Short mmCIF file of C-alpha atoms and ligand atoms in Angstrom, two decimals:
data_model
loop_
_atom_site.label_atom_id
_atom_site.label_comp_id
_atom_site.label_asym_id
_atom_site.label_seq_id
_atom_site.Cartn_x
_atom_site.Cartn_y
_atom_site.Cartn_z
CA UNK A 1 0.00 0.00 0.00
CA UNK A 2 1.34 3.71 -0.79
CA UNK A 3 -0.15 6.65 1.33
CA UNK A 4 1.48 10.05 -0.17
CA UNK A 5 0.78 13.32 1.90
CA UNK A 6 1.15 16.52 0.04
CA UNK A 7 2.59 18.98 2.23
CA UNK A 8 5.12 18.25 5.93
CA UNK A 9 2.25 17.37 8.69
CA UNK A 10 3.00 17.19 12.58
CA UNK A 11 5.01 13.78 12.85
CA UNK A 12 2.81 12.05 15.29
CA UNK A 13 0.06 11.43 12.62
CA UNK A 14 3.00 10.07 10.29
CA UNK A 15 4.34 8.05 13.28
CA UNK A 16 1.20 7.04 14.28
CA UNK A 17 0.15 5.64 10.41
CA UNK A 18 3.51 4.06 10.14
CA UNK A 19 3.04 2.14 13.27
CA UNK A 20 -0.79 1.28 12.47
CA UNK A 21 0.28 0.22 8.87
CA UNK A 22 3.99 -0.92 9.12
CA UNK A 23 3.86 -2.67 5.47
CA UNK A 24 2.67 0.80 3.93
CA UNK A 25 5.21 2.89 1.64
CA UNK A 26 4.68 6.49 3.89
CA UNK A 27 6.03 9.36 1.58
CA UNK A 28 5.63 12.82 2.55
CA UNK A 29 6.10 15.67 -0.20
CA UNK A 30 9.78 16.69 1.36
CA UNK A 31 9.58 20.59 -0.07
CA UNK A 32 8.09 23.15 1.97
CA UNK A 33 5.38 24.45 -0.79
CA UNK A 34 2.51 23.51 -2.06
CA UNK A 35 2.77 20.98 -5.47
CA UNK A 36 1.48 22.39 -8.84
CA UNK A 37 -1.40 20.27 -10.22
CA UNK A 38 1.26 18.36 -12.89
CA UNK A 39 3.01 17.51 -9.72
CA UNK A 40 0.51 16.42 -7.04
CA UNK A 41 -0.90 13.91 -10.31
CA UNK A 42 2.69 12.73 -10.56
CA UNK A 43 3.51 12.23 -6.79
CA UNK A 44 -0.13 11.07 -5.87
CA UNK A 45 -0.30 8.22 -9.00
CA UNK A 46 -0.63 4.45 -7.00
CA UNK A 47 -1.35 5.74 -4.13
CA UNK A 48 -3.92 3.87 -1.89
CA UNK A 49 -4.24 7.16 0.53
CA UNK A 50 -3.98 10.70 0.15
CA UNK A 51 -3.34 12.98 2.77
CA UNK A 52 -3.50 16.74 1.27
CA UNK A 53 -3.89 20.30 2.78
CA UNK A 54 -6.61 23.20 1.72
CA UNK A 55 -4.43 24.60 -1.16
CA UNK A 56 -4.46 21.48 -2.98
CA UNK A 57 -7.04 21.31 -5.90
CA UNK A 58 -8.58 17.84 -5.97
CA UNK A 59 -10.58 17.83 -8.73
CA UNK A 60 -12.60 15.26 -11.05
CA UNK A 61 -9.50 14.97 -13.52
CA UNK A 62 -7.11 14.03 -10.69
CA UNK A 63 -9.44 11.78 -9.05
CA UNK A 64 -10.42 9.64 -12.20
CA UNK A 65 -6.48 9.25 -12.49
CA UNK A 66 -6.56 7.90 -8.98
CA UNK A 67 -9.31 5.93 -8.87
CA UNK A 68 -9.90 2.96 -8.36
CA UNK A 69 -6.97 2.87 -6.63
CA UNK A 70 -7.03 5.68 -4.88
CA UNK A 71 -9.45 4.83 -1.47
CA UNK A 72 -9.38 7.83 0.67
CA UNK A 73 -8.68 11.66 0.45
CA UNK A 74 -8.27 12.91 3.92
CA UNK A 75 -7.64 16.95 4.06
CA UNK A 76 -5.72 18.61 7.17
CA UNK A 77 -8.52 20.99 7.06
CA UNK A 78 -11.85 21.87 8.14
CA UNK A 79 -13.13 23.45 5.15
CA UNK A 80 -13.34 21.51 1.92
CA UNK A 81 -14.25 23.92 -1.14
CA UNK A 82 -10.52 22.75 -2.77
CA UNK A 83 -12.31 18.98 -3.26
CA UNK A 84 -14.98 18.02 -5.82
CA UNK A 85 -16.97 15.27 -3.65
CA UNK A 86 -19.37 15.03 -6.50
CA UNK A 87 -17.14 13.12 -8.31
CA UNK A 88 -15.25 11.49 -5.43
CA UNK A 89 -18.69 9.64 -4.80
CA UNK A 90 -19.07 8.75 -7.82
CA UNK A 91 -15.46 7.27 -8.32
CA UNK A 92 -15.90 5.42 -4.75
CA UNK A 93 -13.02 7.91 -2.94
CA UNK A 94 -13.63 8.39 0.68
CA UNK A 95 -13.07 11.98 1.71
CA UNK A 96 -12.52 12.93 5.23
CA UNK A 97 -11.63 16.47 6.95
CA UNK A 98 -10.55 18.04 10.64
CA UNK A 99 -13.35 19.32 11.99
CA UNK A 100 -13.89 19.97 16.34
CA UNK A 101 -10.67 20.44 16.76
CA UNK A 102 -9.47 23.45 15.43
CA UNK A 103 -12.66 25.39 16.52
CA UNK A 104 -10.80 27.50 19.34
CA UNK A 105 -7.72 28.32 17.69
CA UNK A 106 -9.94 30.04 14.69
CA UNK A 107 -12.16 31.46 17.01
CA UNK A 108 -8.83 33.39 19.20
CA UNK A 109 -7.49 34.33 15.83
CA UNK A 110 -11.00 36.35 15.33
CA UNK A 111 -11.15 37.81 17.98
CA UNK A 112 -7.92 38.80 18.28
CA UNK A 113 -8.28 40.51 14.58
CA UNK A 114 -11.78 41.97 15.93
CA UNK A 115 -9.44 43.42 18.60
CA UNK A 116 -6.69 44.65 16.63
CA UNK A 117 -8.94 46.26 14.26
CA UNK A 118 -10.89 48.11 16.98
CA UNK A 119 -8.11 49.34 18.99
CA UNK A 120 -5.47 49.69 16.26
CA UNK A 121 -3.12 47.80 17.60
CA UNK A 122 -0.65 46.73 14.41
CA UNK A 123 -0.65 50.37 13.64
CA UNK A 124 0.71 51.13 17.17
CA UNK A 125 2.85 48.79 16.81
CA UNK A 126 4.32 50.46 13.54
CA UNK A 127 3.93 53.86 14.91
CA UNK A 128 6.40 53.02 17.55
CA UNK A 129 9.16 51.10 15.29
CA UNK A 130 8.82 53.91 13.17
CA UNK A 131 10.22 56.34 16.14
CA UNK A 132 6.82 58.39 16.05
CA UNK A 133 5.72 57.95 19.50
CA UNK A 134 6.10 61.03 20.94
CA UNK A 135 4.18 60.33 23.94
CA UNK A 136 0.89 59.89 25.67
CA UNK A 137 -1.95 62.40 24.32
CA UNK A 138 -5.67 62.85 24.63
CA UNK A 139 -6.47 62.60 20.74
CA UNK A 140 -4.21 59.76 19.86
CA UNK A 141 -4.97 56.53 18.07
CA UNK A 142 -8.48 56.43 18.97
CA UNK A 143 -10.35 53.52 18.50
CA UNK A 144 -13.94 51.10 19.46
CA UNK A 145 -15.13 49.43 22.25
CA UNK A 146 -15.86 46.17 21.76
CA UNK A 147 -17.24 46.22 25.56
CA UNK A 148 -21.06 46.22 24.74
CA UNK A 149 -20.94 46.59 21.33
CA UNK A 150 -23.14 45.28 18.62
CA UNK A 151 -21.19 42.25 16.61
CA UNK A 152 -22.68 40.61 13.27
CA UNK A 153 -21.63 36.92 12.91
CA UNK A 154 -21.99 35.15 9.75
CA UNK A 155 -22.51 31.83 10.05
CA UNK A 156 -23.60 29.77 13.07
CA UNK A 157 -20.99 27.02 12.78
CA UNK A 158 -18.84 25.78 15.76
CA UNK A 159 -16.33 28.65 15.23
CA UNK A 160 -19.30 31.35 14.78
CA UNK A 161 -20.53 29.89 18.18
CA UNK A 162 -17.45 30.10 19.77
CA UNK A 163 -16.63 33.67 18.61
CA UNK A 164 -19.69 34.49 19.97
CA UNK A 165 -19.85 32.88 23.16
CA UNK A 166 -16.29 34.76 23.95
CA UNK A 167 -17.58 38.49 22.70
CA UNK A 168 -20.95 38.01 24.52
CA UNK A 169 -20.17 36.43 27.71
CA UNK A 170 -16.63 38.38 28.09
CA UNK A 171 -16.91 41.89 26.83
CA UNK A 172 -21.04 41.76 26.76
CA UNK A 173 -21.48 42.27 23.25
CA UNK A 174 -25.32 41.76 21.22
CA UNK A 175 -24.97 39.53 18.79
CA UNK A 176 -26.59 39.76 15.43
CA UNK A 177 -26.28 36.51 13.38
CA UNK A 178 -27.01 35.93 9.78
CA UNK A 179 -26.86 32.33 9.12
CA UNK A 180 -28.97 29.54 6.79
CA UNK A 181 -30.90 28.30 9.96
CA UNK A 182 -32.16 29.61 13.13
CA UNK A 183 -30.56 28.46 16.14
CA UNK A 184 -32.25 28.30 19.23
CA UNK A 185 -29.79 27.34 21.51
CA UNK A 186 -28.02 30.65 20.10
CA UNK A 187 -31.43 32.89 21.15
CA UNK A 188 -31.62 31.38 24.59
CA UNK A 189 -28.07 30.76 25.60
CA UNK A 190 -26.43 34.24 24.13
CA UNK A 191 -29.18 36.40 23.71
CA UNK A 192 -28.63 36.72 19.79
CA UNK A 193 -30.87 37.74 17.11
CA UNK A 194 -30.98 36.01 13.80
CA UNK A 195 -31.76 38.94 11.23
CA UNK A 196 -31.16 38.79 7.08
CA UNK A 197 -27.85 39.71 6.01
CA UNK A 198 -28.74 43.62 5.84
CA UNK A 199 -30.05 44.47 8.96
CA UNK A 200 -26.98 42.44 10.43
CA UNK A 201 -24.38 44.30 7.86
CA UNK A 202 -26.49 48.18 9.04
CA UNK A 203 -26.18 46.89 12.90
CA UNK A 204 -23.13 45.96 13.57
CA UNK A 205 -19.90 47.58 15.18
CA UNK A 206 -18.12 44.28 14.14
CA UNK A 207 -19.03 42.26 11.56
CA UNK A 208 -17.04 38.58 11.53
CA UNK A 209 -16.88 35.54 8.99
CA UNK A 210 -17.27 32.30 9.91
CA UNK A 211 -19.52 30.40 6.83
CA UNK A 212 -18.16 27.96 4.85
CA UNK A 213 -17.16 28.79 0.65
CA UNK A 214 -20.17 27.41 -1.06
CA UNK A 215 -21.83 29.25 -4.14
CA UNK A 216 -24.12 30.99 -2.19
CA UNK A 217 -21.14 32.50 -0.03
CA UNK A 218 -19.18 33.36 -2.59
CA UNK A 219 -18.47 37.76 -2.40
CA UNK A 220 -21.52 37.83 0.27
CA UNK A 221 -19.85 40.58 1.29
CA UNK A 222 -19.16 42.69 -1.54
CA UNK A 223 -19.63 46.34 -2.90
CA UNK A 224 -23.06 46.82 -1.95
CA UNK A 225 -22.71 44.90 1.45
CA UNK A 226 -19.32 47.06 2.73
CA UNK A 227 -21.50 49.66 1.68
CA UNK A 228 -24.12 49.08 4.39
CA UNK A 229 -21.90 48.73 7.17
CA UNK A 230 -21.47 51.76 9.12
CA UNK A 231 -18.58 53.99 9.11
CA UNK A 232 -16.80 53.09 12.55
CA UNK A 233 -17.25 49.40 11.96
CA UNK A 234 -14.89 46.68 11.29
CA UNK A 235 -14.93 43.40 9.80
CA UNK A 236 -12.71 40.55 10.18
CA UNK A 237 -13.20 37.32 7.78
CA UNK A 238 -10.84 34.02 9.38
CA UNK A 239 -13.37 31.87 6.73
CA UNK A 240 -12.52 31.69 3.29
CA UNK A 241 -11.02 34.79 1.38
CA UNK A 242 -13.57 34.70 -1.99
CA UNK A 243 -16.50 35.02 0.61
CA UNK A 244 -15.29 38.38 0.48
CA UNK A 245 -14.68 40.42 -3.21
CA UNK A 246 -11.32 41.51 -1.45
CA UNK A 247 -10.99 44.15 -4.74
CA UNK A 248 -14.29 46.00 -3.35
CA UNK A 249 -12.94 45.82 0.26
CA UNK A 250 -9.96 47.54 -0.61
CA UNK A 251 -11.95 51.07 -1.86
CA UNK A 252 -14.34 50.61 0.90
CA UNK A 253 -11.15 50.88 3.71
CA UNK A 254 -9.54 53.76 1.39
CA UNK A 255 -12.83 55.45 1.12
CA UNK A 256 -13.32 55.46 4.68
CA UNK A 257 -16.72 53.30 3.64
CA UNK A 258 -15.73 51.18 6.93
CA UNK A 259 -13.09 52.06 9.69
CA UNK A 260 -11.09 48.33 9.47
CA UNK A 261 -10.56 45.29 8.35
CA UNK A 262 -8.60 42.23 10.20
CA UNK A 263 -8.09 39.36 7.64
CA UNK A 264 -6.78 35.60 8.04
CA UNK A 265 -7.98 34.47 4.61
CA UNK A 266 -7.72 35.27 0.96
CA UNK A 267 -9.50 35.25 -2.25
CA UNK A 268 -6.12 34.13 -4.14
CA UNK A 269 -4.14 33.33 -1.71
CA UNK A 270 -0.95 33.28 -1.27
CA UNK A 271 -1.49 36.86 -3.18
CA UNK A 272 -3.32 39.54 -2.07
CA UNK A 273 -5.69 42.10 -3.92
CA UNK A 274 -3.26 45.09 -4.68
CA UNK A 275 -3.49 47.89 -2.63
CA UNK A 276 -4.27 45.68 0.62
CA UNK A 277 -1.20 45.56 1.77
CA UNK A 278 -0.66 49.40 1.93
CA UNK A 279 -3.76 50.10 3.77
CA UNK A 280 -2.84 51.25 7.43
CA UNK A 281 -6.60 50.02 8.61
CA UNK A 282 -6.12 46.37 7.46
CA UNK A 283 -4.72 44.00 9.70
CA UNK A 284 -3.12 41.15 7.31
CA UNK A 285 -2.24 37.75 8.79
CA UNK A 286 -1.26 34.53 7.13
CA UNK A 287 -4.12 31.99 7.52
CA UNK A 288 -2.78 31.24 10.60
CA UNK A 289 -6.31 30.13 12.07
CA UNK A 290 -5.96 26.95 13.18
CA UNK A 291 -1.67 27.63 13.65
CA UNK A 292 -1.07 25.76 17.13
CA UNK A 293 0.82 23.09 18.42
CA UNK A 294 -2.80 22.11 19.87
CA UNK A 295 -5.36 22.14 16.72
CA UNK A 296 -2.73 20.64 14.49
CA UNK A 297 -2.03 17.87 16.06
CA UNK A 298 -5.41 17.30 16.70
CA UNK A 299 -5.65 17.35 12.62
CA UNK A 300 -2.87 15.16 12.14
CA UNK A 301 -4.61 12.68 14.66
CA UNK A 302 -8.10 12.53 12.91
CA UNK A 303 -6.16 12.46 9.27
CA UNK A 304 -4.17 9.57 10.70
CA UNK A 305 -7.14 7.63 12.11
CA UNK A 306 -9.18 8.30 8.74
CA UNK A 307 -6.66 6.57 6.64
CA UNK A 308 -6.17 3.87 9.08
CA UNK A 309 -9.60 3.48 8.94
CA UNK A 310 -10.40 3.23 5.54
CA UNK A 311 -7.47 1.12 4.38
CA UNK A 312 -8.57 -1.19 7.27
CA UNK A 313 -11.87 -1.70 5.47
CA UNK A 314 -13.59 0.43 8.31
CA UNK A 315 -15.99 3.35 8.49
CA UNK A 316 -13.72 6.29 8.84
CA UNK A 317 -14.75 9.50 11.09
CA UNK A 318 -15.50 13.02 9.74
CA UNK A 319 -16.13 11.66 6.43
CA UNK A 320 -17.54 13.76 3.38
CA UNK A 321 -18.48 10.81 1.41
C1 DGY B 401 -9.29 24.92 7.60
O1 DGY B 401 -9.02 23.92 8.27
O2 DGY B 401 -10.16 24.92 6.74
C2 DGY B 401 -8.51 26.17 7.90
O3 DGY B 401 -8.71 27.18 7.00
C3 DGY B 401 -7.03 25.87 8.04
O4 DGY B 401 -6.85 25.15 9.16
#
């Protein structure tokens, strides 16, 4: 049996498949970037498994050159846009992805963006490199409360919850959520009102991303919705970058149509929409969501086990198809 992994994950899920399946050929992409498509068909031909990140595109054409061989695709992710499980299904591939365990480390990285935007603090930071500070004074760098203010959530996944739970229960926020489906548990437990997408955009201080990349999601937010946000608000997106038309976001920051924006994700990532990174009011980090020891390890693990799983002829967790 082969099992090829795309990109270096944390070695106790390659330990941990070694040990399960000691007869299995274990190779592990050995450059630090991600493989072109030519590539990732060349490397990923006879394998049994496939163990691949976000930024790999498995598509229809790669996974009729797979298949029938080919018997699982687990991703060390939680969202899945980058795989076509239409046609995995109908090839007989088993797809499987991370998610649980990488709900808390998204959810600090939000708020800590929801934070930086509102009380500038990358653009203190520069200030201060830059040998500007001159000192303490009423006027300067002054930003939002998040204490009691109103935040829109989009999306009322695990990460949306959690982002939520932490904004309402520790600075006493309202919460405004736009999402596919009410949640009760949502209403009772934090308080928060499930409105359509432009009373949520037209109420909120802090608008934050947290739905997955589907058709209907794709540029949700774009002219006409940074357009109804007020002024003084900010909006961070840790979800997918093409949820957001990242050209429209930068004129709506230079315009002053919105006071911030604190972003994680990309629409083309690794490149960003040109202007972006100029912009003193954006806060720019490098999908670094789920980026701790703690969640990926925990993704490792449940890659590990799905693999195991499936080549052992059992029912795999967390599985797609
Ligand atoms: C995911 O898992 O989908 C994140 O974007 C990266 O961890």
């Amino acid at each position: 049996m082969r099992i090829y992994v795309t990109r270096a994950i944390p070695d106790a899920a390659l330990r941990r498949i070694a040990n399960a399946l000691p007869a299995a050929r274990l190779e592990v992409n050995p450059e630090d970037r991600t493989l072109s498509a030519v590539e990732l068909r060349e490397h990923a031909r006879g394998a049994d498994a496939l163990v691949c990140t976000l930024a790999d595109r498995i598509d229809r054409a790669l996974l009729e050159t797979l298949a029938p061989r080919l018997r699982v695709v687990a991703t060390f992710a939680v969202g899945y846009e980058n795989i076509d499980l239409e046609a995995a299904r109908t090839l007989g591939v088993r797809v499987t992805h991370t998610p649980g365990v990488l709900t808390e480390a998204t959810a600090e990285i939000a708020v800590a963006l929801l934070m930086a935007c509102a009380r500038r603090i990358v653009e203190g930071d520069r200030l201060i490199r830059a040998g500007e500070f001159r000192g303490w004074k009423p006027l300067g760098a002054l930003g939002h409360s998040v204490y009691g203010a109103t935040v829109g959530v989009v999306g009322a996944g695990r990460i949306g919850r959690r982002v939520a739970e932490t904004l309402r229960r520790g600075f006493g926020c309202d919460l405004l959520v736009y999402s596919r489906s009410r949640r009760p548990d949502w209403e009772e437990e934090l308080g928060a009102r499930f409105v359509d997408l432009d009373a949520m955009l037209e109420g909120a201080d802090f608008v934050t991303l947290h739905c997955p990349l589907v058709d209907e999601t794709r540029h949700l937010i774009d002219a006409a919705a940074l357009a109804r946000m007020k002024p003084t608000a900010s909006l961070v997106n840790t979800s997918r970058g093409a949820v957001l038309d990242e050209v429209a976001l930068v004129d709506a920051l230079r315009r002053g149509e919105i006071a911030a924006a604190g972003l994680d994700v990309y629409e083309r990532e690794p490149r960003l929409a040109e202007g972006l990174a100029e912009l003193p009011n954006a806060v720019l980090l490098p999908h670094i969501g789920s980026a701790t020891h703690q969640a990926r390890n925990a993704m490792g693990r449940l890659c590990a086990e799905a693999v195991i799983a499936v080549l052992a002829g059992r029912e795999p967790a967390h599985a797609l198809v």
